[in-house]
Short mmCIF file of C-alpha atoms in Angstrom, two decimals:
data_model
loop_
_atom_site.label_atom_id
_atom_site.label_comp_id
_atom_site.label_asym_id
_atom_site.label_seq_id
_atom_site.Cartn_x
_atom_site.Cartn_y
_atom_site.Cartn_z
CA MET A 522 35.19 -15.58 -65.06
CA GLU A 523 36.04 -18.49 -62.43
CA THR A 524 33.08 -21.29 -62.11
CA ILE A 525 31.33 -21.99 -59.34
CA ILE A 526 28.74 -24.56 -60.04
CA GLN A 527 28.43 -26.82 -63.24
CA THR A 528 26.28 -29.53 -63.85
CA ALA A 529 26.78 -31.58 -66.63
CA ASP A 530 23.38 -34.02 -68.32
CA LEU A 531 21.89 -34.45 -64.78
CA VAL A 532 19.82 -36.89 -64.75
CA LYS A 533 17.08 -37.82 -62.49
CA ARG A 534 14.49 -40.39 -62.77
CA TYR A 535 11.07 -41.49 -60.76
CA ARG A 536 10.18 -44.15 -62.28
CA GLY A 537 10.92 -43.85 -65.19
CA ARG A 538 9.95 -40.47 -65.28
CA ALA A 539 12.28 -37.75 -65.98
CA ALA A 540 12.30 -35.20 -63.72
CA VAL A 541 15.42 -33.24 -64.47
CA ASP A 542 16.47 -34.03 -68.06
CA HIS A 543 20.10 -33.98 -68.94
CA LEU A 544 20.33 -30.42 -67.52
CA ASN A 545 24.07 -28.05 -68.37
CA LEU A 546 23.92 -25.09 -65.20
CA SER A 547 27.02 -23.35 -65.27
CA ILE A 548 27.28 -20.49 -62.96
CA GLY A 549 30.00 -17.96 -62.25
CA LYS A 550 31.72 -16.89 -59.22
CA GLY A 551 30.21 -13.98 -57.11
CA ASP A 552 26.67 -14.45 -59.81
CA ILE A 553 22.50 -14.51 -58.30
CA TYR A 554 21.60 -16.83 -61.07
CA GLY A 555 18.48 -16.53 -61.00
CA PHE A 556 16.76 -20.72 -61.35
CA LEU A 557 13.32 -19.93 -62.92
CA GLY A 558 11.09 -22.17 -63.79
CA PRO A 559 6.90 -23.45 -63.22
CA ASN A 560 5.74 -25.32 -60.54
CA GLY A 561 7.37 -29.37 -61.20
CA ALA A 562 9.83 -27.65 -63.67
CA GLY A 563 12.36 -29.59 -61.21
CA LYS A 564 13.97 -26.81 -59.58
CA THR A 565 14.45 -28.18 -56.13
CA THR A 566 15.16 -32.14 -57.91
CA THR A 567 18.08 -30.22 -59.07
CA ILE A 568 18.70 -28.83 -55.59
CA ARG A 569 18.28 -31.13 -53.97
CA MET A 570 20.96 -32.44 -55.99
CA LEU A 571 23.55 -30.31 -55.90
CA LEU A 572 23.73 -30.14 -52.24
CA GLY A 573 24.05 -34.31 -52.59
CA LEU A 574 21.18 -34.66 -50.55
CA ILE A 575 19.64 -36.78 -53.19
CA ALA A 576 21.64 -38.61 -56.02
CA PRO A 577 21.20 -38.08 -60.24
CA SER A 578 20.01 -40.80 -62.25
CA GLY A 579 23.40 -39.58 -63.96
CA GLY A 580 25.56 -37.15 -64.91
CA GLN A 581 28.24 -34.98 -63.22
CA VAL A 582 28.50 -32.35 -60.55
CA GLU A 583 31.18 -29.88 -59.83
CA ILE A 584 31.27 -26.91 -57.05
CA PHE A 585 34.24 -25.33 -56.27
CA GLY A 586 35.81 -27.33 -58.98
CA LYS A 587 35.37 -30.63 -57.48
CA ASP A 588 33.21 -33.66 -57.62
CA LEU A 589 29.59 -33.66 -55.25
CA ARG A 590 30.06 -36.93 -55.58
CA LYS A 591 33.74 -37.76 -54.23
CA GLU A 592 34.10 -34.12 -52.02
CA ARG A 593 30.91 -34.38 -50.67
CA LEU A 594 32.19 -32.60 -47.53
CA ASP A 595 35.06 -29.86 -48.42
CA ILE A 596 31.94 -29.01 -50.62
CA LEU A 597 28.99 -28.91 -48.81
CA ARG A 598 31.21 -26.71 -46.01
CA ARG A 599 31.70 -23.57 -48.35
CA VAL A 600 27.61 -24.29 -49.20
CA GLY A 601 25.28 -22.83 -47.37
CA SER A 602 21.14 -23.52 -48.07
CA LEU A 603 17.53 -23.10 -47.44
CA VAL A 604 15.24 -25.67 -49.26
CA GLU A 605 11.95 -24.90 -50.16
CA SER A 606 9.62 -24.92 -46.75
CA PRO A 607 11.31 -23.58 -43.50
CA SER A 608 12.93 -26.02 -41.39
CA TYR A 609 13.92 -25.12 -37.66
CA TYR A 610 12.94 -26.80 -34.39
CA GLY A 611 9.42 -25.02 -33.35
CA HIS A 612 10.74 -26.14 -29.86
CA LEU A 613 13.61 -24.17 -29.51
CA SER A 614 14.13 -21.05 -29.63
CA ALA A 615 15.70 -18.63 -32.77
CA VAL A 616 19.30 -18.35 -30.59
CA ASP A 617 19.06 -22.54 -29.66
CA ASN A 618 17.92 -23.28 -33.78
CA LEU A 619 20.97 -21.79 -34.83
CA GLU A 620 22.96 -23.34 -31.77
CA ALA A 621 21.96 -26.42 -32.77
CA ILE A 622 23.88 -25.98 -36.50
CA ARG A 623 26.42 -23.80 -34.94
CA ARG A 624 28.17 -27.07 -33.11
CA ILE A 625 27.34 -29.15 -35.88
CA LEU A 626 29.51 -26.37 -37.97
CA GLY A 627 32.26 -25.60 -35.24
CA ALA A 628 31.60 -21.76 -36.11
CA PRO A 629 31.84 -19.02 -33.67
CA LYS A 630 29.81 -18.32 -31.35
CA ARG A 631 29.73 -14.85 -32.18
CA ARG A 632 28.05 -16.06 -35.44
CA ILE A 633 25.43 -16.52 -34.56
CA ALA A 634 24.53 -13.02 -32.87
CA GLU A 635 25.79 -11.86 -36.07
CA VAL A 636 23.87 -13.73 -38.34
CA LEU A 637 21.00 -12.39 -36.27
CA ASP A 638 21.45 -8.58 -37.37
CA ILE A 639 22.12 -9.10 -41.46
CA VAL A 640 18.10 -10.82 -40.44
CA SER A 641 17.28 -8.88 -38.28
CA LEU A 642 15.70 -11.30 -36.63
CA THR A 643 17.77 -9.42 -32.88
CA GLY A 644 15.02 -9.25 -30.63
CA GLU A 645 13.61 -12.24 -30.68
CA GLU A 646 16.31 -14.50 -30.89
CA LYS A 647 14.44 -16.29 -26.40
CA ARG A 648 10.61 -17.62 -28.67
CA PRO A 649 10.33 -20.02 -29.09
CA VAL A 650 10.45 -20.74 -33.35
CA LYS A 651 6.92 -21.97 -33.78
CA GLY A 652 5.12 -18.83 -32.70
CA PHE A 653 6.72 -17.26 -35.82
CA SER A 654 5.10 -16.02 -38.52
CA LEU A 655 6.12 -17.52 -42.09
CA GLY A 656 8.68 -14.68 -42.71
CA MET A 657 10.38 -14.80 -39.70
CA LYS A 658 10.37 -18.47 -39.79
CA GLN A 659 11.87 -18.01 -43.32
CA ARG A 660 14.10 -15.43 -42.64
CA LEU A 661 15.50 -17.71 -39.46
CA GLY A 662 16.16 -19.91 -42.48
CA ILE A 663 18.60 -17.53 -44.16
CA ALA A 664 20.41 -16.76 -40.94
CA ALA A 665 21.34 -20.52 -40.58
CA ALA A 666 22.30 -20.51 -44.37
CA LEU A 667 24.87 -17.83 -43.36
CA LEU A 668 26.14 -19.45 -40.29
CA GLY A 669 28.93 -21.08 -41.87
CA SER A 670 29.60 -17.79 -44.12
CA PRO A 671 29.19 -19.79 -47.23
CA GLU A 672 31.02 -18.84 -50.38
CA LEU A 673 28.51 -20.07 -52.12
CA LEU A 674 24.42 -19.81 -51.35
CA ILE A 675 21.21 -21.75 -52.42
CA LEU A 676 18.19 -20.60 -51.39
CA ASP A 677 15.15 -22.24 -52.70
CA GLU A 678 12.16 -19.94 -53.61
CA PRO A 679 13.42 -18.25 -50.45
CA THR A 680 10.56 -14.97 -50.93
CA ASN A 681 7.73 -18.10 -51.27
CA GLY A 682 4.51 -17.14 -49.41
CA LEU A 683 5.55 -13.21 -48.05
CA ASP A 684 4.04 -10.41 -48.55
CA PRO A 685 5.44 -7.62 -50.71
CA SER A 686 7.65 -6.27 -47.63
CA GLY A 687 9.02 -9.39 -46.46
CA ILE A 688 9.75 -10.26 -50.58
CA GLN A 689 11.34 -6.64 -50.92
CA GLU A 690 13.32 -7.06 -47.51
CA ILE A 691 14.74 -10.52 -48.72
CA ARG A 692 15.47 -9.56 -51.86
CA SER A 693 17.82 -6.39 -51.05
CA LEU A 694 19.77 -8.67 -49.17
CA ILE A 695 20.90 -10.94 -51.37
CA MET A 696 21.81 -8.70 -53.41
CA SER A 697 24.25 -7.07 -50.95
CA LEU A 698 25.45 -10.87 -50.17
CA PRO A 699 27.51 -10.59 -53.54
CA ARG A 700 28.56 -7.30 -52.52
CA GLU A 701 29.67 -6.90 -49.67
CA HIS A 702 30.69 -10.78 -48.76
CA GLY A 703 31.53 -12.17 -52.83
CA ILE A 704 28.85 -14.54 -51.88
CA THR A 705 27.83 -15.95 -54.63
CA VAL A 706 24.15 -16.49 -54.65
CA LEU A 707 21.82 -19.49 -56.41
CA VAL A 708 18.06 -18.33 -56.46
CA SER A 709 15.45 -20.09 -57.74
CA SER A 710 11.38 -18.82 -58.49
CA HIS A 711 8.41 -18.85 -60.35
CA LEU A 712 8.59 -15.01 -60.35
CA LEU A 713 10.09 -13.99 -63.12
CA SER A 714 9.00 -10.55 -61.92
CA GLU A 715 10.66 -11.44 -58.44
CA ILE A 716 14.47 -12.51 -59.74
CA GLU A 717 14.99 -10.20 -62.52
CA GLN A 718 15.66 -7.17 -60.18
CA MET A 719 18.17 -9.51 -58.32
CA ALA A 720 20.17 -11.23 -60.58
CA GLY A 721 22.87 -10.90 -63.45
CA THR A 722 22.49 -14.24 -65.46
CA VAL A 723 19.41 -16.38 -65.24
CA GLY A 724 18.06 -19.83 -65.96
CA ILE A 725 15.31 -21.13 -67.39
CA ILE A 726 14.44 -24.54 -67.02
CA ARG A 727 11.02 -26.27 -67.76
CA GLN A 728 9.84 -30.06 -67.28
CA GLY A 729 13.64 -30.76 -66.80
CA ARG A 730 15.19 -29.37 -69.30
CA MET A 731 17.11 -26.12 -69.54
CA ILE A 732 14.94 -24.27 -72.83
CA TYR A 733 17.70 -21.60 -71.05
CA GLN A 734 20.43 -19.91 -70.32
CA ASP A 735 21.84 -16.26 -70.42
CA THR A 736 22.58 -12.87 -68.85
CA ILE A 737 19.92 -11.16 -67.43
CA ALA A 738 20.70 -8.20 -69.61
CA ARG A 739 20.07 -10.63 -73.21
CA LEU A 740 17.00 -11.95 -72.17
CA ARG A 741 16.37 -8.32 -71.44
CA GLU A 742 17.38 -7.59 -75.33
CA ARG A 743 15.44 -10.27 -76.57
CA SER A 744 12.49 -8.75 -75.12
CA ALA A 745 12.90 -5.30 -76.71
CA GLY A 746 9.53 -3.79 -78.04
CA GLU A 747 8.59 -1.18 -80.13
CA MET A 748 9.35 2.74 -80.49
CA ARG A 749 6.24 4.26 -80.41
CA LEU A 750 5.96 7.88 -81.74
CA VAL A 751 2.38 10.54 -81.65
CA VAL A 752 2.46 12.78 -83.67
CA SER A 753 0.76 15.92 -85.05
CA GLU A 754 0.81 14.40 -88.98
CA PRO A 755 0.88 10.55 -88.29
CA GLU A 756 1.15 9.46 -92.40
CA ALA A 757 3.49 12.60 -93.33
CA ALA A 758 5.66 11.76 -90.75
CA LEU A 759 5.86 8.11 -92.06
CA GLU A 760 6.90 8.59 -94.76
CA GLU A 761 9.10 11.02 -94.42
CA ALA A 762 10.64 7.86 -92.19
CA PHE A 763 10.64 5.93 -95.04
CA ARG A 764 12.37 7.71 -97.30
CA ARG A 765 15.17 7.87 -94.82
CA GLY A 766 14.78 4.32 -94.86
CA TYR A 767 13.42 3.63 -91.71
CA ASP A 768 10.70 0.46 -90.98
CA GLY A 769 7.92 1.38 -89.51
CA MET A 770 4.33 1.44 -89.61
CA LEU A 771 0.83 3.20 -88.65
CA ARG A 772 -1.29 1.75 -86.42
CA THR A 773 -3.67 3.55 -84.92
CA ASP A 774 -2.75 7.20 -85.79
CA GLU A 775 0.40 5.54 -83.73
CA LEU A 776 4.25 5.94 -85.80
CA ARG A 777 5.81 2.04 -84.69
CA PHE A 778 8.91 1.01 -85.22
CA SER A 779 10.81 -2.00 -84.60
CA GLY A 780 14.49 -2.43 -83.86
CA MET A 781 16.15 1.10 -83.28
CA ASP A 782 18.62 2.00 -81.01
CA ASP A 783 19.27 4.83 -79.49
CA ALA A 784 21.47 6.16 -82.35
CA ARG A 785 18.05 5.78 -84.68
CA VAL A 786 15.97 7.09 -82.59
CA ALA A 787 17.22 10.19 -81.76
CA LEU A 788 18.15 11.13 -85.55
CA LEU A 789 14.37 9.85 -87.05
CA VAL A 790 13.39 12.66 -83.60
CA LYS A 791 15.82 15.16 -85.23
CA ALA A 792 14.74 14.92 -88.72
CA LEU A 793 10.87 14.98 -88.15
CA VAL A 794 11.22 17.90 -86.08
CA GLU A 795 12.62 19.56 -88.45
CA ARG A 796 10.40 19.33 -90.98
CA GLY A 797 8.27 20.91 -88.87
CA HIS A 798 6.25 17.64 -86.86
CA ALA A 799 5.43 18.05 -83.18
CA ILE A 800 6.09 15.42 -81.43
CA TYR A 801 4.13 14.37 -78.53
CA ARG A 802 5.03 10.97 -77.33
CA VAL A 803 8.68 8.97 -77.69
CA GLU A 804 7.94 5.48 -76.12
CA GLU A 805 9.32 2.07 -75.40
CA GLN A 806 6.62 -0.40 -75.69
CA ARG A 807 8.02 -3.42 -73.89
CA GLN A 808 6.70 -7.17 -74.34
CA SER A 809 7.29 -7.73 -70.19
CA LEU A 810 9.98 -9.89 -69.24
CA GLU A 811 6.98 -12.24 -67.81
CA GLU A 812 5.23 -12.40 -70.75
CA LEU A 813 8.94 -13.66 -72.02
CA PHE A 814 9.15 -16.08 -69.71
CA LEU A 815 5.94 -17.68 -70.26
CA GLN A 816 6.94 -17.56 -74.27
CA VAL A 817 9.61 -19.58 -73.73
CA VAL A 818 8.76 -21.42 -71.19
CA GLU A 819 5.75 -22.33 -73.30
CA GLY A 820 7.03 -22.43 -76.24
CA GLU A 821 10.45 -23.29 -76.59
CA GLY A 822 11.24 -27.40 -75.32
CA ARG A 823 9.05 -28.86 -76.89
CA MET B 232 30.57 -37.49 -33.72
CA GLY B 233 30.49 -35.42 -31.35
CA ARG B 234 29.38 -32.26 -32.60
CA ILE B 235 26.57 -33.78 -33.78
CA LEU B 236 26.48 -35.69 -30.76
CA ALA B 237 26.04 -32.12 -28.94
CA ALA B 238 23.50 -30.75 -31.81
CA ASP B 239 21.23 -33.85 -31.43
CA TRP B 240 20.97 -33.23 -26.70
CA LEU B 241 20.45 -29.53 -27.82
CA LYS B 242 17.12 -30.63 -29.98
CA ILE B 243 16.47 -32.75 -27.69
CA ARG B 244 15.21 -30.02 -25.25
CA GLY B 245 11.74 -29.69 -24.13
CA LYS B 246 10.51 -32.35 -26.18
CA GLY B 247 9.73 -35.07 -23.09
CA LEU B 248 12.35 -37.52 -23.94
CA TRP B 249 14.22 -36.25 -20.66
CA LEU B 250 10.45 -36.80 -19.01
CA LEU B 251 9.78 -39.95 -20.41
CA ILE B 252 13.50 -41.50 -19.51
CA LEU B 253 12.67 -40.58 -15.19
CA VAL B 254 8.67 -41.96 -16.08
CA GLY B 255 9.76 -45.73 -17.55
CA PRO B 256 11.74 -46.76 -14.11
CA LEU B 257 10.27 -44.55 -11.82
CA GLY B 258 6.39 -46.77 -13.09
CA LEU B 259 8.11 -49.70 -12.55
CA THR B 260 9.34 -48.99 -9.30
CA ALA B 261 6.69 -47.87 -8.42
CA MET B 262 4.53 -50.69 -9.70
CA GLN B 263 6.91 -52.99 -6.74
CA ALA B 264 5.98 -50.51 -4.76
CA LEU B 265 2.09 -51.13 -5.29
CA ASN B 266 2.91 -55.28 -5.50
CA PHE B 267 5.35 -55.37 -2.55
CA GLY B 268 3.43 -52.31 -0.05
CA LEU B 269 -0.61 -54.35 -0.46
CA ARG B 270 0.87 -57.06 0.87
CA PHE B 271 4.02 -56.94 2.45
CA ASP B 272 3.50 -59.70 5.65
CA TYR B 273 3.63 -62.40 2.38
CA MET B 274 5.65 -61.07 0.31
CA LYS B 275 8.28 -60.84 2.90
CA ARG B 276 7.65 -64.68 3.84
CA ARG B 277 8.12 -65.69 0.22
CA TYR B 278 10.28 -64.49 0.21
CA ALA B 279 12.37 -65.13 3.52
CA GLY B 280 15.40 -66.51 2.46
CA ASP B 281 16.39 -63.80 -0.20
CA LEU B 282 14.50 -60.36 -0.04
CA TRP B 283 16.53 -58.33 -2.47
CA GLY B 284 16.50 -60.66 -4.98
CA GLY B 285 12.59 -61.31 -5.11
CA LEU B 286 12.04 -57.74 -4.84
CA LEU B 287 14.58 -57.33 -8.51
CA ASP B 288 12.21 -60.44 -9.63
CA ASN B 289 8.79 -59.25 -9.69
CA THR B 290 10.82 -56.61 -11.00
CA ALA B 291 12.02 -57.76 -14.17
CA LEU B 292 9.01 -58.93 -15.19
CA PHE B 293 7.81 -55.92 -16.88
CA VAL B 294 11.26 -54.41 -17.50
CA PRO B 295 11.65 -56.79 -20.80
CA MET B 296 7.45 -54.68 -21.56
CA ALA B 297 9.30 -51.39 -20.23
CA LEU B 298 12.07 -51.47 -22.44
CA PHE B 299 9.89 -51.83 -25.92
CA LEU B 300 7.91 -49.19 -25.15
CA GLY B 301 10.74 -46.89 -24.13
CA GLY B 302 12.87 -47.70 -27.27
CA THR B 303 10.03 -46.87 -29.41
CA LEU B 304 9.38 -43.40 -28.22
CA VAL B 305 12.58 -42.49 -28.28
CA CYS B 306 13.40 -43.82 -30.86
CA SER B 307 10.03 -41.92 -32.40
CA LEU B 308 10.24 -39.32 -29.93
CA MET B 309 14.14 -38.83 -31.17
CA ALA B 310 12.92 -38.77 -35.61
CA ASN B 311 9.95 -36.71 -35.39
CA ILE B 312 12.14 -33.60 -34.20
CA GLU B 313 13.52 -34.22 -37.68
CA HIS B 314 10.47 -35.20 -39.54
CA GLN B 315 8.46 -32.61 -38.32
CA THR B 316 9.42 -30.18 -40.30
CA SER B 317 11.88 -31.82 -41.99
CA ALA B 318 15.02 -30.33 -40.60
CA TRP B 319 16.18 -33.91 -42.14
CA LYS B 320 17.03 -31.46 -45.64
CA GLN B 321 18.61 -29.22 -43.59
CA LEU B 322 20.58 -31.23 -41.81
CA LEU B 323 22.10 -33.54 -44.32
CA ALA B 324 23.20 -30.76 -45.76
CA LEU B 325 25.84 -29.62 -43.76
CA PRO B 326 29.40 -30.73 -43.83
CA VAL B 327 28.34 -33.80 -42.14
CA SER B 328 28.27 -37.67 -42.89
CA ARG B 329 25.17 -39.19 -42.81
CA ILE B 330 26.93 -43.07 -41.54
CA ALA B 331 27.40 -40.24 -38.35
CA VAL B 332 24.14 -38.91 -38.52
CA PHE B 333 22.69 -42.36 -37.48
CA ALA B 334 25.73 -42.51 -35.38
CA SER B 335 25.02 -39.69 -33.17
CA LYS B 336 21.56 -40.83 -32.71
CA LEU B 337 22.04 -44.27 -32.22
CA MET B 338 24.84 -42.89 -29.62
CA LEU B 339 21.52 -40.20 -27.48
CA CYS B 340 18.94 -43.39 -27.31
CA LEU B 341 21.84 -45.54 -25.61
CA LEU B 342 22.49 -42.69 -23.80
CA LEU B 343 18.15 -42.19 -22.55
CA LEU B 344 18.36 -46.24 -22.20
CA ALA B 345 21.09 -46.31 -20.07
CA VAL B 346 20.49 -43.10 -18.38
CA SER B 347 16.96 -44.88 -17.91
CA CYS B 348 18.68 -48.41 -16.61
CA LEU B 349 20.42 -46.71 -13.80
CA LEU B 350 17.26 -44.73 -12.68
CA LEU B 351 15.76 -48.19 -12.14
CA SER B 352 19.13 -49.46 -10.56
CA GLY B 353 18.89 -46.71 -8.56
CA PHE B 354 15.06 -46.83 -7.52
CA VAL B 355 14.51 -50.21 -7.12
CA THR B 356 17.52 -50.07 -4.30
CA ALA B 357 16.05 -46.66 -2.52
CA LEU B 358 12.01 -49.08 -2.73
CA GLY B 359 13.89 -52.18 -1.42
CA LEU B 360 15.34 -49.63 1.53
CA LEU B 361 12.74 -48.34 2.20
CA PHE B 362 11.47 -51.65 2.30
CA GLY B 363 13.47 -52.21 5.85
CA PHE B 364 16.14 -55.32 3.14
CA GLY B 365 18.84 -54.33 4.22
CA ALA B 366 22.05 -52.15 3.06
CA SER B 367 24.51 -54.71 4.03
CA ALA B 368 22.81 -57.88 2.15
CA ILE B 369 22.02 -55.05 -1.20
CA PRO B 370 23.25 -57.24 -4.21
CA VAL B 371 25.01 -54.71 -6.53
CA TYR B 372 25.17 -56.90 -9.23
CA GLY B 373 21.88 -58.20 -9.74
CA ILE B 374 20.76 -54.27 -9.14
CA LEU B 375 22.97 -53.36 -12.29
CA ARG B 376 22.05 -56.26 -13.86
CA ILE B 377 18.15 -55.29 -13.91
CA GLY B 378 18.52 -52.93 -17.01
CA PHE B 379 21.48 -53.09 -17.89
CA LEU B 380 21.52 -56.77 -19.26
CA SER B 381 18.37 -56.58 -20.10
CA CYS B 382 18.84 -53.49 -22.17
CA ALA B 383 21.73 -55.18 -23.82
CA ALA B 384 19.35 -57.77 -25.09
CA VAL B 385 16.74 -55.43 -26.96
CA MET B 386 19.54 -53.96 -28.45
CA PRO B 387 18.14 -55.38 -32.36
CA PHE B 388 15.03 -54.19 -31.15
CA ILE B 389 16.31 -51.11 -30.39
CA ALA B 390 18.12 -51.55 -34.11
CA LEU B 391 15.21 -51.50 -35.96
CA GLN B 392 13.18 -48.49 -34.25
CA LEU B 393 15.89 -46.66 -34.95
CA TRP B 394 15.73 -47.87 -38.62
CA LEU B 395 12.53 -47.37 -39.18
CA SER B 396 11.76 -44.31 -37.43
CA LEU B 397 14.54 -41.89 -39.46
CA ALA B 398 14.02 -43.83 -42.64
CA PHE B 399 10.18 -42.95 -42.95
CA ARG B 400 7.96 -40.18 -42.23
CA ASN B 401 4.78 -41.77 -41.16
CA GLN B 402 6.01 -43.29 -37.29
CA ALA B 403 2.51 -45.60 -37.37
CA MET B 404 5.11 -48.57 -38.71
CA PRO B 405 7.69 -48.80 -36.40
CA VAL B 406 5.45 -47.52 -33.35
CA SER B 407 2.91 -50.15 -33.79
CA ILE B 408 5.93 -52.33 -34.51
CA GLY B 409 6.96 -51.91 -30.51
CA VAL B 410 3.81 -51.82 -29.47
CA ILE B 411 2.69 -55.17 -30.59
CA CYS B 412 6.68 -56.09 -29.50
CA ALA B 413 5.92 -54.96 -25.58
CA ILE B 414 2.18 -56.06 -25.88
CA VAL B 415 3.32 -59.97 -27.25
CA SER B 416 6.54 -60.30 -24.36
CA PRO B 417 4.96 -61.99 -22.16
CA PHE B 418 2.88 -63.98 -23.52
CA THR B 419 6.46 -65.39 -25.95
CA ALA B 420 7.97 -66.54 -23.04
CA THR B 421 6.72 -70.47 -23.50
CA LEU B 422 8.04 -70.02 -27.07
CA SER B 423 11.76 -70.74 -28.67
CA GLU B 424 14.11 -68.89 -26.61
CA TRP B 425 15.26 -68.24 -30.62
CA LEU B 426 13.51 -65.58 -30.38
CA PRO B 427 14.84 -62.50 -30.06
CA ILE B 428 12.03 -61.02 -28.31
CA ASN B 429 12.25 -63.39 -25.50
CA TRP B 430 15.83 -62.71 -25.85
CA PRO B 431 15.25 -59.55 -22.63
CA TYR B 432 13.83 -61.59 -20.18
CA LEU B 433 16.00 -64.46 -20.78
CA ALA B 434 19.48 -62.12 -20.02
CA TRP B 435 17.64 -61.40 -16.56
CA THR B 436 17.21 -65.37 -15.40
CA GLY B 437 18.41 -68.62 -16.31
CA PRO B 438 22.35 -70.21 -16.36
CA HIS B 439 23.00 -68.42 -19.72
CA ARG B 440 21.83 -65.09 -19.89
CA LEU B 441 25.16 -63.61 -20.15
CA TYR B 442 24.35 -65.06 -23.78
CA PHE B 443 21.78 -64.14 -24.55
CA ALA B 444 22.65 -60.32 -23.78
CA GLY B 445 25.68 -61.01 -26.37
CA ALA B 446 23.21 -62.52 -28.89
CA GLY B 447 21.57 -59.30 -28.60
CA LEU B 448 24.22 -56.98 -28.96
CA ALA B 449 25.26 -59.20 -32.35
CA LEU B 450 22.09 -58.98 -33.56
CA ALA B 451 22.14 -55.67 -33.31
CA LEU B 452 25.01 -55.10 -35.10
CA LEU B 453 23.63 -57.16 -38.08
CA VAL B 454 20.68 -54.42 -37.77
CA LEU B 455 22.32 -52.29 -38.03
CA LEU B 456 24.24 -52.35 -40.29
CA PRO B 457 21.93 -52.25 -43.30
CA GLY B 458 20.11 -49.81 -41.38
CA ALA B 459 23.23 -47.02 -41.35
CA ALA B 460 24.03 -48.68 -45.02
CA HIS B 461 19.95 -47.61 -46.44
CA PHE B 462 20.16 -44.15 -44.21
CA ALA B 463 23.31 -43.39 -45.47
CA ARG B 464 22.47 -43.76 -49.07
CA LYS B 465 18.33 -42.77 -49.04
CA ASP B 466 17.47 -39.43 -51.15
CA VAL B 467 15.83 -37.03 -49.05
CA ASN B 468 12.61 -35.05 -49.85
#
């Protein structure tokens, strides 16, 4: 897969303290990359460096295979961004806000109506933006990011401060972008639950260091939990399981098995049924991703 | 550059900048309308030989102060449009060079000041005609330079204000500097003519007025260089 963003040992120091510390970020084309970390971990600092808003203290950023320092304008022409709190000109209407950006980008005029439609702000476009709700401002920010028909979209906490329906709306919008327009998306958040439903790959950053970077499927695997069986005669059933080489245990009259793939679950259930056990429940008990996230954030990287 | 200027042009709409540009020259002219109107016979006797010249001289006394104040406010109001919602991070993440953004703000500022100077020339002419100083005697060059030459001489100050206003979110420092300059400027006239704060007035009067206007432009370039370089490099937070 083609790599869109690649950073090599990216460092940003503020007065000797490293806000971003040897960060190696790698984002593939067409992916939705969830950039996760607690508040103050260095997400926004990293994103500002990716956009050339602040200068790295060390390391390199390559976007579309080009060096950001040398070809910043060429790269930015293909990037749309929304950094932290939405930026807007409150005294101007939504259309004029977009027009101010359109004039700089040189995008066609009809693009304004298109992006307003994408973020469903059509009908509100003539009102001054200062009267907009936070969610509408956030959507206007996304519209502005989409205005130049970017190939890469960088969204920093796009759902911050939104209500659940707003979050849902923006989430489905983000998910539709790679599918419909082939856009690569980098989206940051401090909540895994927000990211896990849309991201293909996640990178977890803590105190400026990348402590986990892999696909969301892998992360799920790591959180694979125990199989829990509730049967009529637990003790006899456990003996039967032991005989067949299953490694389980009995806890509060329930059988627990760890590390079971589908085939082994099926075989065990079949064997137990054949032995005349009544099986009431077969459940997988997962460690939630959020728990895993906290564990990764707190446990590793020390 | 043109595209950024077009965008900036749109952004200053409804921010009171145009009002300021109109009110400045209008206020200066209104002061002279009072000055002459209240003691018309005395003034007419005093400047009997050169009525237009008398009007212009009286106006020019207050032009530097107006330029210091107006320049400060134009720079600050313009910068504030971007500071208010930290729009810098959106603007500078667009495919534009920082130098072009800085240059566009400078151009817009100069354009607004130029409009103001032109309005001043127009208003003063209208006032003179109203007083019946005679259309045939209009000193065209004098009327044009009343705003423009002083404006050229005030450029180092504008360059500094633009730099400070754009670079720092907190506008207290540039605005304070501007107000202090405006208040102090009438009292520094007796000091050395090497002081740039005196140049706007010196660019109106005396035999070397063109030198002072030229020196203003030259010094402005010297101030713009570090200003633009700082703006191009600074971290946008």
